CSV table of N, CA and C in Angstrom, one decimal:
chain,number,residue,atom,x,y,z
X,1,MET,N,-3.2,13.4,10.9
X,1,MET,CA,-2.8,12.2,11.7
X,1,MET,C,-1.3,12.4,12.0
X,2,GLU,N,-0.9,12.0,13.1
X,2,GLU,CA,0.5,12.0,13.4
X,2,GLU,C,1.2,10.8,12.8
X,3,MET,N,2.5,10.9,12.6
X,3,MET,CA,3.3,9.9,11.8
X,3,MET,C,3.1,8.5,12.4
X,4,GLN,N,3.2,8.4,13.7
X,4,GLN,CA,3.1,7.0,14.3
X,4,GLN,C,1.8,6.4,14.0
X,5,LYS,N,0.7,7.1,14.0
X,5,LYS,CA,-0.6,6.6,13.7
X,5,LYS,C,-0.7,6.2,12.2
X,6,LYS,N,-0.1,7.0,11.4
X,6,LYS,CA,-0.1,6.7,9.9
X,6,LYS,C,0.7,5.4,9.7
X,7,LEU,N,1.8,5.3,10.3
X,7,LEU,CA,2.7,4.1,10.1
X,7,LEU,C,1.9,2.8,10.6
X,8,VAL,N,1.3,2.9,11.8
X,8,VAL,CA,0.5,1.8,12.3
X,8,VAL,C,-0.6,1.4,11.4
X,9,LEU,N,-1.4,2.4,10.9
X,9,LEU,CA,-2.5,2.1,10.0
X,9,LEU,C,-2.0,1.5,8.7
X,10,LEU,N,-0.9,2.0,8.1
X,10,LEU,CA,-0.3,1.5,6.9
X,10,LEU,C,0.2,0.0,7.1
X,11,LEU,N,0.9,-0.2,8.2
X,11,LEU,CA,1.3,-1.6,8.5
X,11,LEU,C,0.2,-2.5,8.7
X,12,LEU,N,-0.8,-2.1,9.5
X,12,LEU,CA,-2.0,-3.0,9.7
X,12,LEU,C,-2.7,-3.3,8.4
X,13,ALA,N,-2.9,-2.3,7.5
X,13,ALA,CA,-3.5,-2.5,6.3
X,13,ALA,C,-2.7,-3.5,5.4
X,14,THR,N,-1.4,-3.3,5.4
X,14,THR,CA,-0.5,-4.2,4.6
X,14,THR,C,-0.6,-5.6,5.1
X,15,VAL,N,-0.5,-5.8,6.5
X,15,VAL,CA,-0.6,-7.1,7.0
X,15,VAL,C,-1.9,-7.8,6.7
X,16,LEU,N,-3.0,-7.1,6.9
X,16,LEU,CA,-4.3,-7.6,6.7
X,16,LEU,C,-4.5,-8.0,5.2
X,17,LEU,N,-4.1,-7.1,4.3
X,17,LEU,CA,-4.3,-7.4,2.9
X,17,LEU,C,-3.3,-8.5,2.4
X,18,CYS,N,-2.1,-8.6,2.9
X,18,CYS,CA,-1.2,-9.6,2.4
X,18,CYS,C,-1.6,-11.0,2.9
X,19,THR,N,-2.3,-11.0,4.0
X,19,THR,CA,-2.6,-12.4,4.5
X,19,THR,C,-3.9,-12.9,4.0
X,20,VAL,N,-4.7,-12.1,3.3
X,20,VAL,CA,-5.9,-12.5,2.7
X,20,VAL,C,-5.6,-13.5,1.6
X,21,GLN,N,-6.1,-14.7,1.6
X,21,GLN,CA,-5.8,-15.7,0.6
X,21,GLN,C,-7.0,-15.8,-0.3
X,22,GLN,N,-6.9,-15.7,-1.5
X,22,GLN,CA,-7.9,-15.9,-2.5
X,22,GLN,C,-7.8,-17.3,-3.1
X,23,SER,N,-8.6,-17.6,-4.0
X,23,SER,CA,-8.5,-18.9,-4.7
X,23,SER,C,-7.2,-18.9,-5.5
X,24,ALA,N,-6.6,-20.1,-5.6
X,24,ALA,CA,-5.3,-20.2,-6.2
X,24,ALA,C,-5.3,-20.3,-7.8
X,25,HIS,N,-6.2,-19.6,-8.4
X,25,HIS,CA,-6.3,-19.6,-9.9
X,25,HIS,C,-5.2,-18.8,-10.4
X,26,ALA,N,-4.6,-19.2,-11.5
X,26,ALA,CA,-3.5,-18.4,-12.2
X,26,ALA,C,-4.1,-17.3,-13.0
X,27,GLN,N,-4.9,-16.5,-12.5
X,27,GLN,CA,-5.5,-15.4,-13.2
X,27,GLN,C,-5.3,-14.1,-12.4
X,28,THR,N,-5.4,-13.0,-13.1
X,28,THR,CA,-5.3,-11.7,-12.4
X,28,THR,C,-6.7,-11.0,-12.6
X,29,ARG,N,-7.1,-10.4,-11.5
X,29,ARG,CA,-8.4,-9.7,-11.5
X,29,ARG,C,-8.3,-8.4,-10.7
X,30,GLU,N,-8.9,-7.4,-11.2
X,30,GLU,CA,-8.9,-6.1,-10.5
X,30,GLU,C,-10.1,-6.1,-9.5
X,31,GLU,N,-9.9,-5.6,-8.3
X,31,GLU,CA,-10.9,-5.4,-7.3
X,31,GLU,C,-10.7,-4.1,-6.6
X,32,SER,N,-11.6,-3.8,-5.7
X,32,SER,CA,-11.3,-2.6,-4.9
X,32,SER,C,-11.8,-2.9,-3.5
X,33,ILE,N,-11.2,-2.3,-2.5
X,33,ILE,CA,-11.5,-2.5,-1.1
X,33,ILE,C,-11.7,-1.1,-0.5
X,34,THR,N,-12.4,-1.0,0.6
X,34,THR,CA,-12.6,0.3,1.2
X,34,THR,C,-11.9,0.2,2.6
X,35,ILE,N,-11.1,1.3,2.8
X,35,ILE,CA,-10.5,1.4,4.2
X,35,ILE,C,-11.1,2.6,4.9
X,36,SER,N,-11.2,2.5,6.2
X,36,SER,CA,-11.8,3.6,7.0
X,36,SER,C,-11.0,3.9,8.2
X,37,SER,N,-11.0,5.1,8.6
X,37,SER,CA,-10.4,5.6,9.8
X,37,SER,C,-11.3,6.7,10.3
X,38,GLY,N,-11.9,6.5,11.4
X,38,GLY,CA,-12.8,7.5,12.0
X,38,GLY,C,-14.0,7.6,11.0
X,39,GLN,N,-14.3,8.9,10.6
X,39,GLN,CA,-15.4,9.1,9.7
X,39,GLN,C,-14.9,9.2,8.3
X,40,ARG,N,-13.6,9.0,8.0
X,40,ARG,CA,-13.1,9.0,6.7
X,40,ARG,C,-13.0,7.6,6.1
X,41,SER,N,-13.3,7.5,4.8
X,41,SER,CA,-13.2,6.2,4.1
X,41,SER,C,-12.8,6.5,2.7
X,42,MET,N,-12.1,5.5,2.1
X,42,MET,CA,-11.7,5.7,0.7
X,42,MET,C,-11.6,4.3,0.0
X,43,VAL,N,-11.9,4.3,-1.3
X,43,VAL,CA,-11.8,3.0,-2.0
X,43,VAL,C,-10.4,2.9,-2.5
X,44,ILE,N,-9.8,1.8,-2.3
X,44,ILE,CA,-8.4,1.5,-2.7
X,44,ILE,C,-8.4,0.5,-3.8
X,45,ARG,N,-7.7,0.8,-4.9
X,45,ARG,CA,-7.6,-0.2,-6.0
X,45,ARG,C,-6.7,-1.3,-5.6
X,46,SER,N,-7.0,-2.5,-6.1
X,46,SER,CA,-6.1,-3.7,-5.8
X,46,SER,C,-6.3,-4.7,-6.9
X,47,ILE,N,-5.3,-5.6,-7.0
X,47,ILE,CA,-5.4,-6.7,-8.0
X,47,ILE,C,-5.1,-7.9,-7.2
X,48,VAL,N,-5.7,-9.0,-7.6
X,48,VAL,CA,-5.5,-10.3,-7.0
X,48,VAL,C,-4.8,-11.2,-8.1
X,49,LYS,N,-3.6,-11.7,-7.9
X,49,LYS,CA,-2.9,-12.5,-8.9
X,49,LYS,C,-2.4,-13.7,-8.1
X,50,ASP,N,-2.7,-14.9,-8.6
X,50,ASP,CA,-2.3,-16.2,-8.0
X,50,ASP,C,-2.6,-16.2,-6.5
X,51,GLY,N,-3.7,-15.7,-6.1
X,51,GLY,CA,-4.1,-15.8,-4.7
X,51,GLY,C,-3.5,-14.7,-3.8
X,52,GLU,N,-2.7,-13.8,-4.3
X,52,GLU,CA,-2.1,-12.7,-3.5
X,52,GLU,C,-2.7,-11.4,-3.9
X,53,ARG,N,-3.1,-10.6,-2.9
X,53,ARG,CA,-3.7,-9.3,-3.2
X,53,ARG,C,-2.6,-8.2,-3.1
X,54,CYS,N,-2.6,-7.4,-4.1
X,54,CYS,CA,-1.6,-6.3,-4.2
X,54,CYS,C,-2.5,-5.0,-4.1
X,55,ILE,N,-2.1,-4.1,-3.3
X,55,ILE,CA,-2.9,-2.8,-3.1
X,55,ILE,C,-2.1,-1.7,-3.7
X,56,SER,N,-2.8,-0.6,-4.1
X,56,SER,CA,-2.2,0.6,-4.6
X,56,SER,C,-1.6,1.4,-3.6
X,57,LEU,N,-0.3,1.5,-3.7
X,57,LEU,CA,0.5,2.3,-2.7
X,57,LEU,C,0.1,3.8,-2.9
X,58,LYS,N,-0.1,4.2,-4.1
X,58,LYS,CA,-0.5,5.6,-4.4
X,58,LYS,C,-1.8,5.9,-3.7
X,59,ASP,N,-2.8,5.0,-3.7
X,59,ASP,CA,-4.1,5.2,-3.1
X,59,ASP,C,-3.9,5.3,-1.6
X,60,ILE,N,-3.1,4.4,-1.0
X,60,ILE,CA,-2.8,4.4,0.4
X,60,ILE,C,-2.2,5.8,0.8
X,61,ALA,N,-1.2,6.3,0.0
X,61,ALA,CA,-0.6,7.5,0.3
X,61,ALA,C,-1.6,8.7,0.3
X,62,ALA,N,-2.6,8.6,-0.7
X,62,ALA,CA,-3.6,9.7,-0.7
X,62,ALA,C,-4.5,9.6,0.5
X,63,PHE,N,-4.9,8.4,0.9
X,63,PHE,CA,-5.7,8.3,2.1
X,63,PHE,C,-5.0,8.8,3.4
X,64,LEU,N,-3.7,8.5,3.5
X,64,LEU,CA,-3.0,9.0,4.7
X,64,LEU,C,-2.4,10.4,4.5
X,65,SER,N,-2.7,11.1,3.4
X,65,SER,CA,-2.2,12.4,3.1
X,65,SER,C,-0.6,12.5,3.2
X,66,LEU,N,0.0,11.5,2.6
X,66,LEU,CA,1.4,11.4,2.5
X,66,LEU,C,1.9,11.8,1.1
X,67,ARG,N,3.1,12.3,1.0
X,67,ARG,CA,3.7,12.5,-0.3
X,67,ARG,C,4.2,11.2,-0.9
X,68,TYR,N,3.8,11.0,-2.1
X,68,TYR,CA,4.2,9.7,-2.8
X,68,TYR,C,5.1,10.1,-4.0
X,69,VAL,N,6.2,9.4,-4.1
X,69,VAL,CA,7.1,9.6,-5.2
X,69,VAL,C,7.3,8.2,-5.9
X,70,GLU,N,7.3,8.2,-7.3
X,70,GLU,CA,7.4,7.0,-8.0
X,70,GLU,C,8.4,7.2,-9.2
X,71,ASN,N,9.3,6.3,-9.4
X,71,ASN,CA,10.2,6.2,-10.5
X,71,ASN,C,9.9,5.0,-11.3
X,72,ALA,N,9.2,5.1,-12.4
X,72,ALA,CA,8.7,4.0,-13.2
X,72,ALA,C,9.9,3.3,-13.9
X,73,VAL,N,10.9,4.0,-14.2
X,73,VAL,CA,12.1,3.4,-14.9
X,73,VAL,C,12.8,2.5,-13.9
X,74,LEU,N,13.1,2.9,-12.7
X,74,LEU,CA,13.8,2.1,-11.7
X,74,LEU,C,12.8,1.2,-10.9
X,75,ARG,N,11.5,1.4,-11.1
X,75,ARG,CA,10.4,0.6,-10.5
X,75,ARG,C,10.5,0.7,-9.0
X,76,LYS,N,10.7,1.9,-8.5
X,76,LYS,CA,10.8,2.2,-7.1
X,76,LYS,C,9.7,3.3,-6.7
X,77,SER,N,9.2,3.2,-5.4
X,77,SER,CA,8.3,4.1,-4.9
X,77,SER,C,8.7,4.5,-3.5
X,78,GLU,N,8.3,5.7,-3.1
X,78,GLU,CA,8.6,6.2,-1.7
X,78,GLU,C,7.4,6.8,-1.1
X,79,LEU,N,7.2,6.6,0.2
X,79,LEU,CA,6.2,7.3,1.0
X,79,LEU,C,6.9,8.2,1.9
X,80,HIS,N,6.6,9.5,1.9
X,80,HIS,CA,7.4,10.5,2.7
X,80,HIS,C,6.5,10.9,3.9
X,81,PHE,N,7.0,10.5,5.1
X,81,PHE,CA,6.4,10.9,6.4
X,81,PHE,C,7.1,12.2,6.9
X,82,ASP,N,6.7,12.7,8.0
X,82,ASP,CA,7.3,13.9,8.5
X,82,ASP,C,8.8,13.7,8.8
X,83,SER,N,9.2,12.6,9.4
X,83,SER,CA,10.6,12.4,9.7
X,83,SER,C,11.1,11.1,9.2
X,84,ALA,N,10.5,10.4,8.2
X,84,ALA,CA,10.9,9.2,7.7
X,84,ALA,C,10.5,9.0,6.3
X,85,VAL,N,11.2,8.1,5.6
X,85,VAL,CA,10.8,7.8,4.2
X,85,VAL,C,10.8,6.3,4.1
X,86,MET,N,9.7,5.7,3.6
X,86,MET,CA,9.6,4.3,3.4
X,86,MET,C,9.8,4.0,1.9
X,87,LYS,N,10.7,3.1,1.5
X,87,LYS,CA,11.0,2.9,0.1
X,87,LYS,C,10.5,1.5,-0.2
X,88,PHE,N,10.0,1.4,-1.4
X,88,PHE,CA,9.4,0.2,-2.0
X,88,PHE,C,10.0,-0.1,-3.3
X,89,THR,N,10.4,-1.3,-3.6
X,89,THR,CA,11.0,-1.7,-4.9
X,89,THR,C,10.2,-2.9,-5.5
X,90,ALA,N,10.0,-2.8,-6.8
X,90,ALA,CA,9.2,-3.9,-7.4
X,90,ALA,C,10.0,-5.2,-7.3
X,91,ASP,N,9.2,-6.3,-7.2
X,91,ASP,CA,9.8,-7.7,-7.0
X,91,ASP,C,10.6,-7.9,-5.7
X,92,ASN,N,10.3,-7.0,-4.7
X,92,ASN,CA,11.0,-7.2,-3.5
X,92,ASN,C,10.0,-7.1,-2.4
X,93,ALA,N,9.9,-8.1,-1.5
X,93,ALA,CA,8.9,-8.1,-0.5
X,93,ALA,C,9.2,-7.3,0.8
X,94,PHE,N,10.4,-6.7,0.8
X,94,PHE,CA,10.9,-5.9,2.0
X,94,PHE,C,10.7,-4.5,1.8
X,95,VAL,N,10.4,-3.8,2.9
X,95,VAL,CA,10.3,-2.3,2.9
X,95,VAL,C,11.6,-1.7,3.5
X,96,VAL,N,12.1,-0.7,2.9
X,96,VAL,CA,13.4,-0.1,3.4
X,96,VAL,C,13.0,1.2,4.0
X,97,GLN,N,13.6,1.5,5.2
X,97,GLN,CA,13.4,2.8,5.8
X,97,GLN,C,14.6,3.6,5.7
């Protein structure tokens, strides 16, 4: 897939998953969702906590065939595209390019 299509798919998946509201119970549960593109599909791990769904960035990277880098000590992750890097930090709702 070209980079623009991957970015659009990633952003759409993020928007759809972030807007899904579950019941507002103060519990955490593991779930999985399936994403598809053309004839390809993959199960993505997710958790739901306090009504918000969080998806596995590592699984999204695998589905989009992107390089994924994680620093557990700094709690930061990166998705590497052909000409861009998207950076994610724990406890921060913003994505840095």
